Amino acid sequence: MKLPSRRILAVISVVALVASACSSSATSAPSTGAASVAPSTAAGVTPIEVVSWWTTGGEASGFNAIIAKFNTDNPTLQVTNSAIAGGAGSNAQAALQNRVLNGNPPDSFQVHMGHELLDTYVTPGYMDNLDDLYAANGWTTQFPQGVLDIVSAKDSSGTVHYYSVPLDIHRANVLWYNKTVFTANSLTPPTTWDQFFTDADALKAKGITPLAVGDNGIWATGMILESILISTLGADGYIGLWNGKTSWTDSKVTDGLNIYKKVLGYVNSDHATLTWDQAADYLIPASAGAQPKAAMTLMGDWAAGEFDNKGFTDYGWMAAPGTDKIYDTLADSFGLPTKAVNKAGVKLFLTLLGSAAGQDIFNPYKGSIPANTTAGNPPASAKQYSTYQKWAMGEWKADAIVPSLEHGAAAAPSWKGAWETAVTSFVANPDVPTLQAALAQACKDASVCK
Ligand code: GAL
């Protein structure tokens, strides 16, 4: 797949940022209450422990389906998904860092391509390279160059090595809405924030929560801010936030923060107690013909997997207001920790994850599109890609690609942590100058801004 020049620009920015972020080593991992389940296997069967944070809806169904395929095809091996609940890896990432740093990693684990993979695990030397798998499977021509660039790193002699296998491509900036609520109230799904506020006022007047948010993991509201900054800055301006070319004191950042403050006035009062999927479920009426609790949610396209898994079909979607033709991108990938116990078994599993056949098992459940460009055609007997996913495949080829902050692609994990601390304070006490100053300081602390 030939990348459009804007895409290459975006990717180069991300790569340049990776190069400039070598000061950010693995963050020390706080302990979490989440326990991973030790795999138990029958005699003569070798366990392969894989950790993900996919515990719900289409995410769990998709991963379970590809694991079932592997375990059936390889009866002497057994992959177990030791999943740790918490959207966007909000619990799993800390637990994984603990295990890797303590020399007790699972055999493989979910990790976002980009900074999360490279800064946390590759640069400090915790991962084996997968060059042999890439060569044997032809992946250097099957994955888009922009993806290859951020699952790889150069050694001191300048040779490129590949460190994880991308399983999917997700889009973070999608607005989902209940179609019947919009038609019944003669409202236009919003392509701009002005339209959003017009709709939101009308919905509020009818007693419907305009925007469902579930930010018991702060990433979910941080992701709304990410989308808003893309809308006020555009693709290049937003990318510039992460490579030092756009100032965090720019008036378009201020505009974005003011929009964010206003948006937070239209969300459900119980947002802090809900997970992302519980919030997405607010768009689903409790019974046929009933009014749902909320009309819209701004969430990554794993929400499509959630709706499809629940049999809810009355949903529409569009790019988040003001972000049409910009794809806020992230990808889940799996690699091989240097201290993995069963390396040969992991390599077999990774081979399935990267293959067109494997990606066409997993992604139709997940809401994502395949990362392998030769995938996209599940056999007739298998689950097919949804209308949303077919739309997303077209957008991915045509849109400007920007990296998601909240999902590990745009910036070092420590920078994401500083952003989330600032956003947490803002949600409790929404003061725009305070947030803007904190975000500007976070860029300096990451040694990207002067
Ligand atoms: C993202 C991840 C997605 C999905 C989502 C919600 O970080 O990449 O695959 O799991 O979190 O948990």
XYZ file of C-alpha atoms and ligand atoms in Angstrom:
462
model
C 0.000 0.000 0.000
C 1.461 3.316 -1.050
C 1.089 5.944 1.627
C -0.147 9.402 0.721
C 2.408 12.091 1.408
C 0.445 13.548 4.338
C 0.513 10.140 5.928
C 4.248 9.890 5.503
C 4.609 13.306 7.111
C 2.567 12.199 10.082
C 4.604 9.071 10.468
C 7.908 10.869 10.149
C 6.797 13.168 12.929
C 6.006 10.229 15.139
C 9.315 8.580 14.352
C 11.228 11.785 14.959
C 9.472 12.033 18.272
C 10.458 8.488 19.124
C 14.065 9.401 18.404
C 13.875 12.512 20.543
C 12.216 10.777 23.445
C 15.037 8.483 24.484
C 15.122 10.153 27.880
C 11.782 8.539 28.671
C 12.594 5.105 29.918
C 10.051 2.714 31.339
C 7.979 4.386 33.999
C 7.957 2.708 37.363
C 4.799 0.708 37.574
C 2.416 1.152 40.464
C 0.931 -2.032 41.796
C -2.652 -2.763 40.831
C -5.309 -4.916 42.334
C -5.791 -6.683 39.004
C -4.661 -10.267 39.131
C -3.675 -12.300 36.124
C -4.817 -15.876 35.914
C -2.108 -18.518 35.729
C -2.790 -20.789 32.792
C -3.574 -24.391 33.666
C -3.086 -26.981 30.962
C -3.469 -30.700 30.461
C -0.402 -32.981 30.582
C 1.660 -32.783 27.382
C 0.231 -29.387 26.480
C 2.526 -26.358 26.683
C 0.863 -23.196 28.005
C 1.372 -19.818 26.337
C 0.257 -17.000 28.596
C -0.916 -13.887 26.766
C -2.120 -10.755 28.578
C -4.615 -8.329 27.059
C -7.208 -5.907 28.448
C -9.983 -7.310 26.304
C -12.655 -8.501 28.688
C -15.862 -7.214 27.157
C -18.094 -7.284 24.080
C -16.576 -7.597 20.639
C -13.056 -7.269 22.049
C -13.260 -10.453 24.105
C -15.211 -12.299 21.386
C -12.656 -11.451 18.709
C -9.636 -12.383 20.776
C -11.257 -15.566 22.027
C -12.089 -16.514 18.424
C -8.494 -16.197 17.216
C -7.164 -17.996 20.306
C -9.648 -20.831 19.721
C -8.433 -21.142 16.131
C -4.808 -21.326 17.296
C -5.487 -23.847 20.047
C -7.470 -26.074 17.683
C -4.735 -25.980 15.041
C -1.954 -26.557 17.616
C -3.192 -29.212 20.050
C 0.121 -29.405 21.927
C 0.025 -25.684 22.710
C -2.569 -23.729 24.639
C -2.829 -19.967 24.535
C -4.609 -18.461 27.543
C -5.840 -14.879 27.633
C -4.967 -13.634 31.138
C -7.038 -10.523 30.608
C -6.906 -7.591 33.015
C -10.045 -5.441 32.843
C -9.748 -1.696 32.327
C -10.277 0.113 29.030
C -7.233 1.338 27.104
C -5.052 -0.819 29.340
C -5.607 1.495 32.299
C -4.881 -1.387 34.706
C -3.113 -3.865 32.436
C -0.279 -1.549 31.426
C 0.963 -0.994 34.969
C 0.687 -4.698 35.785
C 2.561 -5.599 32.597
C 5.354 -3.144 33.285
C 5.743 -4.647 36.748
C 6.041 -8.136 35.351
C 8.435 -7.202 32.564
C 10.649 -5.132 34.858
C 10.691 -7.972 37.389
C 11.803 -10.473 34.762
C 8.514 -12.381 34.882
C 6.697 -11.329 31.706
C 3.825 -13.238 30.148
C 4.785 -15.021 26.924
C 3.246 -12.183 24.942
C 1.080 -9.147 25.695
C -1.066 -6.431 24.147
C 0.844 -3.230 23.546
C 0.086 -0.188 21.401
C 2.402 0.477 18.488
C 4.499 3.634 18.766
C 5.853 5.143 21.955
C 4.152 2.704 24.323
C 5.959 -0.233 22.677
C 9.221 1.464 21.824
C 9.874 3.668 24.849
C 8.608 1.278 27.481
C 9.865 -2.063 26.230
C 12.109 -1.901 23.172
C 14.554 0.885 24.013
C 15.340 -0.564 27.469
C 15.930 -3.972 25.853
C 13.018 -6.075 27.119
C 11.897 -7.457 23.740
C 13.334 -9.868 21.167
C 13.176 -8.709 17.595
C 10.855 -10.520 15.207
C 12.895 -10.001 12.038
C 12.680 -13.699 11.163
C 8.857 -13.670 11.321
C 8.669 -10.497 9.251
C 10.957 -12.012 6.605
C 9.280 -15.440 6.569
C 5.778 -13.999 6.223
C 6.470 -11.134 3.827
C 5.139 -8.631 6.388
C 7.502 -5.852 5.340
C 5.375 -5.487 2.240
C 2.035 -6.468 3.778
C 1.873 -3.880 6.586
C 1.723 -0.175 5.633
C 5.061 1.619 5.891
C 3.662 3.991 8.511
C 2.812 1.012 10.709
C 6.168 -0.689 10.090
C 7.922 2.515 11.128
C 6.444 2.505 14.615
C 6.750 -1.187 15.412
C 10.446 -1.062 14.600
C 13.663 0.541 15.799
C 17.164 0.934 14.374
C 20.181 -0.562 16.099
C 23.475 1.303 16.490
C 24.519 0.311 12.983
C 21.295 1.700 11.504
C 19.698 -1.676 10.777
C 15.913 -1.778 11.248
C 14.471 -4.460 13.545
C 10.790 -5.287 14.056
C 9.488 -5.725 17.589
C 5.772 -6.434 17.501
C 3.014 -7.705 15.253
C 0.091 -5.302 14.707
C -3.257 -7.071 14.878
C -5.608 -4.190 14.068
C -5.930 -0.513 13.207
C -8.360 1.513 15.338
C -9.727 5.012 14.946
C -10.162 7.041 18.134
C -12.066 10.083 16.812
C -15.524 8.708 16.069
C -18.860 10.155 17.203
C -21.544 7.502 17.611
C -25.218 8.380 17.870
C -28.614 6.791 18.250
C -30.231 7.269 14.839
C -33.833 7.159 16.074
C -33.177 9.878 18.659
C -31.819 12.166 15.960
C -34.613 11.538 13.450
C -37.388 11.647 16.064
C -36.151 15.051 17.233
C -35.392 16.362 13.719
C -31.740 16.875 14.587
C -28.698 16.820 12.324
C -25.772 14.673 13.499
C -23.060 17.236 14.226
C -20.091 17.715 11.919
C -18.962 20.822 13.840
C -18.805 21.675 17.531
C -21.298 24.525 16.959
C -23.761 22.004 15.566
C -22.964 19.694 18.481
C -23.953 22.392 20.986
C -27.175 23.175 19.073
C -28.087 19.489 19.115
C -27.013 19.107 22.726
C -29.254 21.961 23.887
C -32.228 20.454 22.060
C -31.535 17.008 23.530
C -31.115 18.374 27.024
C -34.453 20.158 26.732
C -36.038 16.766 25.973
C -34.409 15.131 28.997
C -31.856 13.119 27.003
C -28.201 13.238 28.026
C -26.418 14.563 24.923
C -23.050 12.825 25.366
C -22.413 9.588 27.259
C -18.985 9.419 28.881
C -17.527 6.649 31.043
C -14.295 8.024 32.446
C -13.664 5.856 35.458
C -10.474 5.488 33.449
C -9.460 9.109 32.749
C -8.308 8.173 29.216
C -11.916 8.256 28.002
C -12.324 11.973 28.623
C -8.699 12.632 27.642
C -9.581 11.117 24.290
C -12.405 13.652 23.866
C -9.873 16.438 24.377
C -7.550 14.748 21.869
C -10.325 14.833 19.253
C -11.169 18.448 20.015
C -7.533 19.538 19.585
C -7.454 17.749 16.232
C -10.553 19.747 15.273
C -9.143 23.147 16.220
C -5.562 22.564 15.020
C -6.042 20.311 11.981
C -3.870 17.269 11.267
C -0.535 19.039 10.903
C -1.147 21.382 13.826
C -2.098 18.479 16.083
C 0.945 16.433 15.039
C 3.021 19.522 15.814
C 1.904 19.367 19.451
C 3.896 16.146 19.808
C 7.059 17.151 17.942
C 7.416 20.702 19.217
C 6.278 22.451 16.019
C 2.958 23.635 17.496
C 3.074 25.686 20.669
C 0.863 24.546 23.519
C 0.154 28.230 24.145
C -1.308 28.624 20.630
C -4.737 30.291 20.566
C -6.131 27.238 18.731
C -5.202 25.145 21.764
C -7.059 27.684 23.929
C -10.058 27.424 21.587
C -9.969 23.651 21.964
C -9.809 23.799 25.745
C -12.791 26.165 25.823
C -14.769 23.760 23.642
C -13.753 20.897 25.920
C -14.962 22.791 28.983
C -18.307 23.416 27.307
C -18.659 19.788 26.130
C -18.172 18.547 29.688
C -21.342 20.444 30.585
C -23.390 18.046 28.429
C -22.316 14.672 29.788
C -24.002 12.193 32.132
C -23.622 13.017 35.831
C -22.444 9.460 36.623
C -19.597 9.562 34.083
C -16.880 9.021 36.707
C -18.394 5.708 37.799
C -18.791 4.164 34.347
C -16.469 2.234 32.061
C -16.317 3.203 28.378
C -18.574 0.315 27.388
C -21.155 1.064 30.092
C -21.300 4.612 28.732
C -21.620 3.374 25.127
C -24.510 1.194 26.287
C -26.390 4.394 27.270
C -27.190 4.729 23.553
C -29.032 1.393 23.618
C -32.696 1.637 24.708
C -33.611 -0.631 27.625
C -36.487 -2.014 25.531
C -37.748 -1.544 21.977
C -39.231 1.926 21.545
C -37.882 3.238 24.877
C -35.797 6.396 24.980
C -32.104 5.629 25.537
C -30.271 7.388 28.353
C -27.995 9.257 25.945
C -27.906 10.283 22.303
C -24.174 10.295 21.480
C -20.812 9.044 22.650
C -17.334 9.945 21.407
C -15.314 6.752 21.479
C -12.866 4.710 19.462
C -14.292 2.243 17.007
C -14.136 -0.623 19.481
C -17.595 0.866 20.280
C -18.803 -0.645 16.976
C -17.703 -4.044 18.299
C -19.596 -3.361 21.528
C -22.819 -2.365 19.714
C -22.621 -5.273 17.275
C -21.937 -7.709 20.091
C -25.059 -6.451 21.902
C -27.145 -6.771 18.721
C -27.744 -2.981 18.671
C -28.071 -1.803 15.071
C -29.683 1.635 15.450
C -26.395 3.482 15.584
C -24.897 6.013 13.205
C -21.373 7.380 13.182
C -19.222 10.123 11.803
C -15.800 11.562 12.444
C -15.796 13.527 15.710
C -16.976 17.109 15.036
C -14.429 19.092 13.026
C -12.215 16.066 12.297
C -13.606 14.770 9.011
C -10.901 13.146 6.857
C -8.484 12.877 9.769
C -7.903 9.378 11.189
C -6.748 9.511 14.815
C -4.916 6.207 14.755
C -3.776 3.498 17.135
C -2.971 -0.159 16.773
C -2.863 -3.087 19.146
C 0.149 -5.289 18.709
C 1.819 -8.289 20.354
C 5.509 -8.987 20.746
C 7.997 -11.421 22.249
C 9.490 -10.507 25.642
C 13.131 -11.542 25.927
C 12.268 -13.492 29.072
C 9.251 -15.284 27.603
C 9.200 -18.960 28.540
C 7.888 -20.554 25.363
C 9.385 -18.514 22.527
C 8.750 -21.037 19.752
C 5.067 -21.280 20.710
C 4.735 -17.482 20.864
C 6.221 -17.144 17.388
C 3.624 -19.553 16.039
C 0.862 -17.541 17.713
C 2.271 -14.245 16.403
C 2.367 -15.763 12.926
C -1.396 -16.299 13.113
C -2.001 -12.799 14.554
C -0.150 -11.129 11.677
C -1.625 -13.256 8.909
C -4.520 -12.158 6.716
C -6.507 -15.188 7.895
C -5.941 -14.353 11.573
C -6.750 -10.670 11.132
C -9.970 -11.604 9.335
C -11.007 -13.751 12.297
C -10.367 -11.075 14.928
C -11.191 -7.714 13.391
C -14.789 -8.324 12.256
C -15.721 -8.694 15.962
C -13.533 -5.852 17.172
C -14.756 -2.849 15.168
C -11.215 -2.264 13.892
C -9.811 -2.776 10.402
C -6.980 -5.206 9.643
C -3.420 -3.871 9.739
C -2.318 -6.442 7.148
C -3.213 -4.960 3.762
C -3.777 -8.411 2.245
C -6.609 -9.064 4.745
C -10.198 -7.877 4.387
C -11.907 -10.926 2.908
C -13.122 -13.366 5.559
C -14.375 -16.686 4.198
C -18.137 -16.717 3.531
C -18.744 -18.976 6.523
C -17.026 -16.547 8.941
C -18.117 -13.293 10.581
C -17.953 -10.485 8.019
C -16.828 -6.863 8.320
C -19.660 -4.473 9.224
C -20.867 -1.468 7.263
C -18.939 0.752 9.655
C -15.736 -1.200 9.078
C -16.086 -1.080 5.288
C -16.482 2.697 5.592
C -13.429 2.865 7.867
C -11.300 0.881 5.399
C -12.007 3.546 2.768
C -11.302 6.396 5.185
C -7.987 4.831 6.264
C -6.763 4.880 2.681
C -7.835 8.475 2.024
C -7.520 10.373 5.311
C -4.660 12.222 6.963
C -3.253 9.906 9.629
C -2.468 11.301 13.072
C -1.268 9.393 16.154
C -3.444 8.934 19.231
C -2.015 10.228 22.504
C -4.289 8.263 24.796
C -3.494 5.005 23.004
C 0.249 5.097 23.082
C 1.155 6.327 19.603
C 1.789 10.077 19.925
C 4.042 10.590 22.925
C 6.124 8.957 25.609
C 4.101 7.215 28.348
C 5.417 9.689 30.940
C 4.066 12.589 28.844
C 0.703 10.859 28.542
C 0.738 10.484 32.329
C 1.326 14.227 32.810
C -1.494 15.004 30.344
C -3.843 12.691 32.255
C -2.955 14.299 35.579
C -3.803 17.714 34.097
C -7.044 16.427 32.578
C -8.079 14.803 35.869
C -7.703 18.156 37.654
C -9.598 19.910 34.884
C -12.581 17.559 35.076
C -12.839 18.348 38.811
C -12.119 22.064 38.393
C -12.391 23.217 34.782
C -10.070 26.191 34.563
C -8.760 26.670 31.011
C -5.588 28.726 31.765
C -4.531 26.200 34.422
C -4.977 23.276 32.027
C -3.166 25.035 29.188
C -0.228 25.901 31.446
C -0.032 22.305 32.690
C -0.098 20.903 29.140
C 2.602 23.359 28.041
C 4.741 22.334 31.016
C 4.219 18.640 30.196
C 5.692 19.227 26.727
C 8.729 20.896 28.316
C 9.105 18.088 30.840
C 9.118 15.645 27.930
C 12.072 17.621 26.500
C 10.140 18.271 23.286
C 9.288 21.951 23.950
C 11.789 24.550 25.081
C -7.596 0.734 23.362
C -7.265 -0.529 22.614
C -8.479 -1.031 21.959
C -9.599 -1.164 22.967
C -9.773 0.078 23.797
C -10.784 -0.050 24.918
O -6.462 1.221 23.997
O -6.289 -0.255 21.669
O -8.209 -2.257 21.357
O -9.347 -2.235 23.750
O -8.566 0.462 24.345
O -10.326 -0.884 25.909
